[in-house]
């Protein structure tokens, strides 16, 4: 996609989302060469069940929620500044347009928290893949403002669609497409190359233990409870 097409596409999707939110997913799907998959539209809520608002999301604090399936974790971040759309490149030469942050400051972003390298993911016990805020750089890579997976040091840039910064990952983290309506936030689909199939195959036993059955782990969600990572995960492993 050249720069002119890229800007034109951003404008078209933005207009569609304002005029008719139902057009949003259709336009996005048509323009993303199969890189966008719409799922159930799911409201993001606080642990008390009330819709999450922009002011509930503290800048540079990591939040976890599950979308599009009951067992697939995602990170929600308020990056504290406007995050413009970006073109995200894949190693196979393809690219797609990531639409940037949402909210009044365009600072809120969400990504799958399943590492695209070998599917490390946050569990209630521990997490190797985490966001490193600007004031807490990684001791190993000295980088900050990144999502880093300590399993094999894959680095992703949350300000640019979770594109690859460094390390062994072949693909960016998949993006959760968020829509804001009346001050509430909805997840509507996944943009990019998701790792859900590999995730479910690789962690079949663990997910069955945690959710009671594979079918339950694969249930599509309609509401997503957003929890601070530090409250959900016992040991956040930083490196
Ligand atoms: S599983 Fe994340 S870097 Fe390998």
mmCIF file of C-alpha atoms and ligand atoms in Angstrom:
data_model
loop_
_atom_site.group_PDB
_atom_site.id
_atom_site.type_symbol
_atom_site.label_atom_id
_atom_site.label_comp_id
_atom_site.label_asym_id
_atom_site.label_seq_id
_atom_site.Cartn_x
_atom_site.Cartn_y
_atom_site.Cartn_z
ATOM 1 C CA UNK A 1 0.000 0.000 0.000
ATOM 2 C CA UNK A 2 1.588 3.338 -0.986
ATOM 3 C CA UNK A 3 1.410 6.428 1.202
ATOM 4 C CA UNK A 4 -1.462 8.034 -0.756
ATOM 5 C CA UNK A 5 -3.610 4.879 -0.585
ATOM 6 C CA UNK A 6 -2.755 4.501 3.076
ATOM 7 C CA UNK A 7 -3.948 8.018 3.987
ATOM 8 C CA UNK A 8 -7.056 7.628 1.791
ATOM 9 C CA UNK A 9 -7.933 4.355 3.482
ATOM 10 C CA UNK A 10 -7.560 5.888 6.970
ATOM 11 C CA UNK A 11 -9.965 8.669 5.982
ATOM 12 C CA UNK A 12 -12.513 6.283 4.505
ATOM 13 C CA UNK A 13 -12.593 4.069 7.582
ATOM 14 C CA UNK A 14 -12.783 7.073 9.921
ATOM 15 C CA UNK A 15 -15.760 8.515 8.012
ATOM 16 C CA UNK A 16 -17.503 5.124 7.900
ATOM 17 C CA UNK A 17 -17.093 4.649 11.627
ATOM 18 C CA UNK A 18 -18.618 8.044 12.409
ATOM 19 C CA UNK A 19 -21.565 7.771 10.001
ATOM 20 C CA UNK A 20 -22.507 4.201 10.708
ATOM 21 C CA UNK A 21 -20.507 2.011 13.092
ATOM 22 C CA UNK A 22 -21.861 -1.122 11.393
ATOM 23 C CA UNK A 23 -20.064 -0.058 8.220
ATOM 24 C CA UNK A 24 -16.807 0.106 10.100
ATOM 25 C CA UNK A 25 -16.060 -3.604 10.096
ATOM 26 C CA UNK A 26 -17.193 -4.053 6.475
ATOM 27 C CA UNK A 27 -15.010 -1.245 5.162
ATOM 28 C CA UNK A 28 -12.089 -2.421 7.233
ATOM 29 C CA UNK A 29 -12.455 -6.002 6.047
ATOM 30 C CA UNK A 30 -12.572 -4.943 2.390
ATOM 31 C CA UNK A 31 -9.512 -2.764 2.653
ATOM 32 C CA UNK A 32 -7.204 -4.989 4.657
ATOM 33 C CA UNK A 33 -6.543 -7.859 2.243
ATOM 34 C CA UNK A 34 -7.809 -10.477 4.644
ATOM 35 C CA UNK A 35 -5.833 -9.109 7.581
ATOM 36 C CA UNK A 36 -8.943 -8.055 9.503
ATOM 37 C CA UNK A 37 -11.290 -10.538 11.144
ATOM 38 C CA UNK A 38 -14.426 -9.233 12.793
ATOM 39 C CA UNK A 39 -15.706 -11.005 15.908
ATOM 40 C CA UNK A 40 -18.543 -10.347 18.320
ATOM 41 C CA UNK A 41 -18.729 -6.734 19.360
ATOM 42 C CA UNK A 42 -17.789 -6.784 23.045
ATOM 43 C CA UNK A 43 -18.167 -4.019 25.611
ATOM 44 C CA UNK A 44 -15.126 -3.347 27.798
ATOM 45 C CA UNK A 45 -16.141 -3.201 31.446
ATOM 46 C CA UNK A 46 -14.505 -2.682 34.822
ATOM 47 C CA UNK A 47 -14.373 -5.509 37.364
ATOM 48 C CA UNK A 48 -17.578 -4.048 38.897
ATOM 49 C CA UNK A 49 -19.375 -4.553 35.566
ATOM 50 C CA UNK A 50 -19.694 -0.866 34.654
ATOM 51 C CA UNK A 51 -18.434 0.239 31.228
ATOM 52 C CA UNK A 52 -14.844 1.324 31.330
ATOM 53 C CA UNK A 53 -14.259 5.010 30.606
ATOM 54 C CA UNK A 54 -11.196 6.787 29.372
ATOM 55 C CA UNK A 55 -10.493 8.273 32.807
ATOM 56 C CA UNK A 56 -10.342 4.755 34.277
ATOM 57 C CA UNK A 57 -7.257 3.942 32.223
ATOM 58 C CA UNK A 58 -4.149 5.316 33.889
ATOM 59 C CA UNK A 59 -1.356 6.223 31.471
ATOM 60 C CA UNK A 60 1.289 3.513 31.073
ATOM 61 C CA UNK A 61 -0.480 1.051 33.360
ATOM 62 C CA UNK A 62 -1.084 -2.333 31.721
ATOM 63 C CA UNK A 63 -4.577 -3.808 31.743
ATOM 64 C CA UNK A 64 -5.565 -7.287 30.661
ATOM 65 C CA UNK A 65 -8.831 -8.493 29.139
ATOM 66 C CA UNK A 66 -9.906 -11.499 27.048
ATOM 67 C CA UNK A 67 -11.006 -11.187 23.437
ATOM 68 C CA UNK A 68 -12.282 -12.539 21.078
ATOM 69 C CA UNK A 69 -12.319 -15.846 22.975
ATOM 70 C CA UNK A 70 -12.759 -16.445 26.687
ATOM 71 C CA UNK A 71 -9.146 -17.640 26.961
ATOM 72 C CA UNK A 72 -7.250 -15.312 24.608
ATOM 73 C CA UNK A 73 -5.582 -12.501 26.601
ATOM 74 C CA UNK A 74 -5.082 -8.970 25.348
ATOM 75 C CA UNK A 75 -3.382 -5.904 26.744
ATOM 76 C CA UNK A 76 -5.068 -2.520 26.933
ATOM 77 C CA UNK A 77 -2.784 0.494 27.292
ATOM 78 C CA UNK A 78 -3.216 4.224 27.595
ATOM 79 C CA UNK A 79 0.042 5.456 26.099
ATOM 80 C CA UNK A 80 -0.506 8.984 27.430
ATOM 81 C CA UNK A 81 -0.184 10.715 24.053
ATOM 82 C CA UNK A 82 -1.771 10.657 20.632
ATOM 83 C CA UNK A 83 -0.782 7.562 18.701
ATOM 84 C CA UNK A 84 -1.307 8.127 14.968
ATOM 85 C CA UNK A 85 -2.177 5.425 12.413
ATOM 86 C CA UNK A 86 0.734 3.422 11.095
ATOM 87 C CA UNK A 87 1.493 0.968 8.368
ATOM 88 C CA UNK A 88 2.537 -2.346 9.884
ATOM 89 C CA UNK A 89 4.875 -4.493 7.834
ATOM 90 C CA UNK A 90 5.082 -8.274 7.850
ATOM 91 C CA UNK A 91 8.299 -10.115 7.055
ATOM 92 C CA UNK A 92 6.664 -11.654 3.980
ATOM 93 C CA UNK A 93 6.333 -8.186 2.406
ATOM 94 C CA UNK A 94 2.641 -7.700 3.097
ATOM 95 C CA UNK A 95 1.447 -4.771 5.191
ATOM 96 C CA UNK A 96 -1.702 -3.484 6.727
ATOM 97 C CA UNK A 97 -2.978 -0.242 8.115
ATOM 98 C CA UNK A 98 -3.291 0.029 11.858
ATOM 99 C CA UNK A 99 -5.657 2.836 12.816
ATOM 100 C CA UNK A 100 -3.861 4.282 15.823
ATOM 101 C CA UNK A 101 -5.163 5.066 19.285
ATOM 102 C CA UNK A 102 -8.774 5.721 20.285
ATOM 103 C CA UNK A 103 -10.300 7.991 22.922
ATOM 104 C CA UNK A 104 -10.283 11.794 23.102
ATOM 105 C CA UNK A 105 -6.471 11.858 23.062
ATOM 106 C CA UNK A 106 -6.144 8.946 20.624
ATOM 107 C CA UNK A 107 -3.885 7.346 23.190
ATOM 108 C CA UNK A 108 -5.649 4.043 23.946
ATOM 109 C CA UNK A 109 -4.489 0.897 22.164
ATOM 110 C CA UNK A 110 -5.069 -2.834 22.547
ATOM 111 C CA UNK A 111 -3.161 -5.875 21.365
ATOM 112 C CA UNK A 112 -3.253 -9.609 21.687
ATOM 113 C CA UNK A 113 -0.963 -10.575 24.582
ATOM 114 C CA UNK A 114 -0.007 -13.868 22.910
ATOM 115 C CA UNK A 115 3.597 -13.525 21.758
ATOM 116 C CA UNK A 116 3.750 -14.162 18.037
ATOM 117 C CA UNK A 117 7.049 -16.031 18.393
ATOM 118 C CA UNK A 118 6.133 -19.095 20.450
ATOM 119 C CA UNK A 119 2.892 -18.019 22.105
ATOM 120 C CA UNK A 120 4.059 -17.071 25.567
ATOM 121 C CA UNK A 121 1.065 -15.419 27.245
ATOM 122 C CA UNK A 122 0.026 -13.957 30.596
ATOM 123 C CA UNK A 123 -1.509 -16.435 33.011
ATOM 124 C CA UNK A 124 -2.816 -15.686 36.518
ATOM 125 C CA UNK A 125 0.485 -17.107 37.842
ATOM 126 C CA UNK A 126 3.068 -15.313 35.682
ATOM 127 C CA UNK A 127 3.724 -13.364 32.532
ATOM 128 C CA UNK A 128 6.866 -13.179 30.435
ATOM 129 C CA UNK A 129 5.352 -10.787 27.920
ATOM 130 C CA UNK A 130 4.809 -7.315 29.348
ATOM 131 C CA UNK A 131 4.670 -3.611 28.633
ATOM 132 C CA UNK A 132 7.673 -1.552 29.778
ATOM 133 C CA UNK A 133 6.603 2.040 30.454
ATOM 134 C CA UNK A 134 8.891 4.956 29.552
ATOM 135 C CA UNK A 135 10.224 5.246 33.127
ATOM 136 C CA UNK A 136 10.881 1.499 33.564
ATOM 137 C CA UNK A 137 13.145 0.278 30.786
ATOM 138 C CA UNK A 138 14.115 -3.333 30.350
ATOM 139 C CA UNK A 139 17.318 -4.211 32.209
ATOM 140 C CA UNK A 140 18.362 -6.480 29.365
ATOM 141 C CA UNK A 141 17.559 -4.460 26.253
ATOM 142 C CA UNK A 142 17.497 -1.000 27.911
ATOM 143 C CA UNK A 143 14.373 -0.264 25.882
ATOM 144 C CA UNK A 144 11.266 1.414 27.256
ATOM 145 C CA UNK A 145 7.828 2.113 25.812
ATOM 146 C CA UNK A 146 7.814 -1.355 24.312
ATOM 147 C CA UNK A 147 6.115 -4.698 24.805
ATOM 148 C CA UNK A 148 8.843 -7.234 25.459
ATOM 149 C CA UNK A 149 8.663 -11.006 25.783
ATOM 150 C CA UNK A 150 11.352 -12.352 28.100
ATOM 151 C CA UNK A 151 11.003 -15.897 26.746
ATOM 152 C CA UNK A 152 13.322 -15.096 23.793
ATOM 153 C CA UNK A 153 13.394 -11.274 23.777
ATOM 154 C CA UNK A 154 10.879 -10.398 21.100
ATOM 155 C CA UNK A 155 10.192 -6.640 21.168
ATOM 156 C CA UNK A 156 7.086 -4.923 19.802
ATOM 157 C CA UNK A 157 6.220 -1.234 19.441
ATOM 158 C CA UNK A 158 2.772 -0.398 20.887
ATOM 159 C CA UNK A 159 2.912 3.056 19.277
ATOM 160 C CA UNK A 160 3.128 1.524 15.819
ATOM 161 C CA UNK A 161 0.622 -1.267 15.746
ATOM 162 C CA UNK A 162 2.860 -3.568 17.809
ATOM 163 C CA UNK A 163 5.228 -3.913 14.876
ATOM 164 C CA UNK A 164 8.433 -5.845 15.470
ATOM 165 C CA UNK A 165 11.258 -3.797 16.997
ATOM 166 C CA UNK A 166 13.759 -6.590 17.537
ATOM 167 C CA UNK A 167 14.087 -10.280 18.323
ATOM 168 C CA UNK A 168 12.928 -13.568 16.842
ATOM 169 C CA UNK A 169 9.230 -12.873 16.166
ATOM 170 C CA UNK A 170 8.119 -13.210 12.549
ATOM 171 C CA UNK A 171 4.927 -11.218 13.006
ATOM 172 C CA UNK A 172 3.707 -8.185 14.949
ATOM 173 C CA UNK A 173 1.299 -8.760 17.801
ATOM 174 C CA UNK A 174 -2.239 -8.854 16.448
ATOM 175 C CA UNK A 175 -4.191 -5.667 17.186
ATOM 176 C CA UNK A 176 -7.573 -5.528 18.830
ATOM 177 C CA UNK A 177 -9.711 -3.091 16.862
ATOM 178 C CA UNK A 178 -11.448 -0.784 19.327
ATOM 179 C CA UNK A 179 -14.435 1.442 18.715
ATOM 180 C CA UNK A 180 -15.556 4.239 21.008
ATOM 181 C CA UNK A 181 -19.269 5.006 21.197
ATOM 182 C CA UNK A 182 -20.758 7.432 23.699
ATOM 183 C CA UNK A 183 -17.691 7.300 25.896
ATOM 184 C CA UNK A 184 -17.742 3.492 26.034
ATOM 185 C CA UNK A 185 -15.234 1.192 24.389
ATOM 186 C CA UNK A 186 -15.959 -1.901 22.328
ATOM 187 C CA UNK A 187 -13.688 -4.518 20.809
ATOM 188 C CA UNK A 188 -14.960 -5.401 17.338
ATOM 189 C CA UNK A 189 -12.277 -7.539 15.714
ATOM 190 C CA UNK A 190 -8.665 -8.515 15.260
ATOM 191 C CA UNK A 191 -6.259 -6.934 12.797
ATOM 192 C CA UNK A 192 -3.085 -8.662 11.707
ATOM 193 C CA UNK A 193 -1.922 -12.247 11.942
ATOM 194 C CA UNK A 194 -3.412 -13.746 15.053
ATOM 195 C CA UNK A 195 -1.932 -16.792 16.802
ATOM 196 C CA UNK A 196 -5.167 -18.215 18.174
ATOM 197 C CA UNK A 197 -5.004 -21.587 16.447
ATOM 198 C CA UNK A 198 -1.457 -22.266 17.596
ATOM 199 C CA UNK A 199 -2.297 -20.975 21.057
ATOM 200 C CA UNK A 200 -5.255 -23.325 21.493
ATOM 201 C CA UNK A 201 -3.304 -26.296 20.154
ATOM 202 C CA UNK A 202 -0.181 -25.636 22.174
ATOM 203 C CA UNK A 203 -1.901 -25.008 25.502
ATOM 204 C CA UNK A 204 -4.761 -27.490 25.195
ATOM 205 C CA UNK A 205 -4.044 -29.158 28.550
ATOM 206 C CA UNK A 206 -3.481 -25.947 30.505
ATOM 207 C CA UNK A 207 -6.596 -24.294 29.075
ATOM 208 C CA UNK A 208 -8.727 -27.339 29.803
ATOM 209 C CA UNK A 209 -7.551 -27.239 33.400
ATOM 210 C CA UNK A 210 -8.182 -23.516 33.732
ATOM 211 C CA UNK A 211 -11.526 -23.310 31.896
ATOM 212 C CA UNK A 212 -12.948 -26.794 32.440
ATOM 213 C CA UNK A 213 -13.115 -27.630 28.720
ATOM 214 C CA UNK A 214 -11.612 -26.565 25.430
ATOM 215 C CA UNK A 215 -15.045 -25.460 24.211
ATOM 216 C CA UNK A 216 -15.368 -23.103 27.137
ATOM 217 C CA UNK A 217 -11.940 -21.615 26.466
ATOM 218 C CA UNK A 218 -13.023 -21.013 22.872
ATOM 219 C CA UNK A 219 -16.300 -19.295 23.654
ATOM 220 C CA UNK A 220 -16.636 -15.923 21.952
ATOM 221 C CA UNK A 221 -17.089 -13.124 24.437
ATOM 222 C CA UNK A 222 -19.631 -10.277 24.454
ATOM 223 C CA UNK A 223 -18.246 -8.453 27.473
ATOM 224 C CA UNK A 224 -14.619 -8.062 28.434
ATOM 225 C CA UNK A 225 -13.648 -7.423 32.026
ATOM 226 C CA UNK A 226 -10.601 -5.182 32.102
ATOM 227 C CA UNK A 227 -8.256 -5.787 35.043
ATOM 228 C CA UNK A 228 -4.957 -4.192 35.988
ATOM 229 C CA UNK A 229 -2.173 -6.603 35.125
ATOM 230 C CA UNK A 230 -0.652 -6.288 38.582
ATOM 231 C CA UNK A 231 -3.968 -7.457 40.064
ATOM 232 C CA UNK A 232 -4.460 -10.330 37.616
ATOM 233 C CA UNK A 233 -0.943 -11.779 37.479
ATOM 234 C CA UNK A 234 0.963 -12.922 40.574
ATOM 235 C CA UNK A 235 4.448 -12.669 39.079
ATOM 236 C CA UNK A 236 5.052 -10.168 36.310
ATOM 237 C CA UNK A 237 8.431 -11.301 34.983
ATOM 238 C CA UNK A 238 10.562 -8.428 33.719
ATOM 239 C CA UNK A 239 13.985 -8.805 32.237
HETATM 240 S S1 LIG B 1 7.739 -16.790 22.980
HETATM 241 FE FE1 LIG B 1 7.962 -14.641 23.128
HETATM 242 S S2 LIG B 1 9.938 -14.313 22.362
HETATM 243 FE FE2 LIG B 1 9.678 -16.424 22.145
#
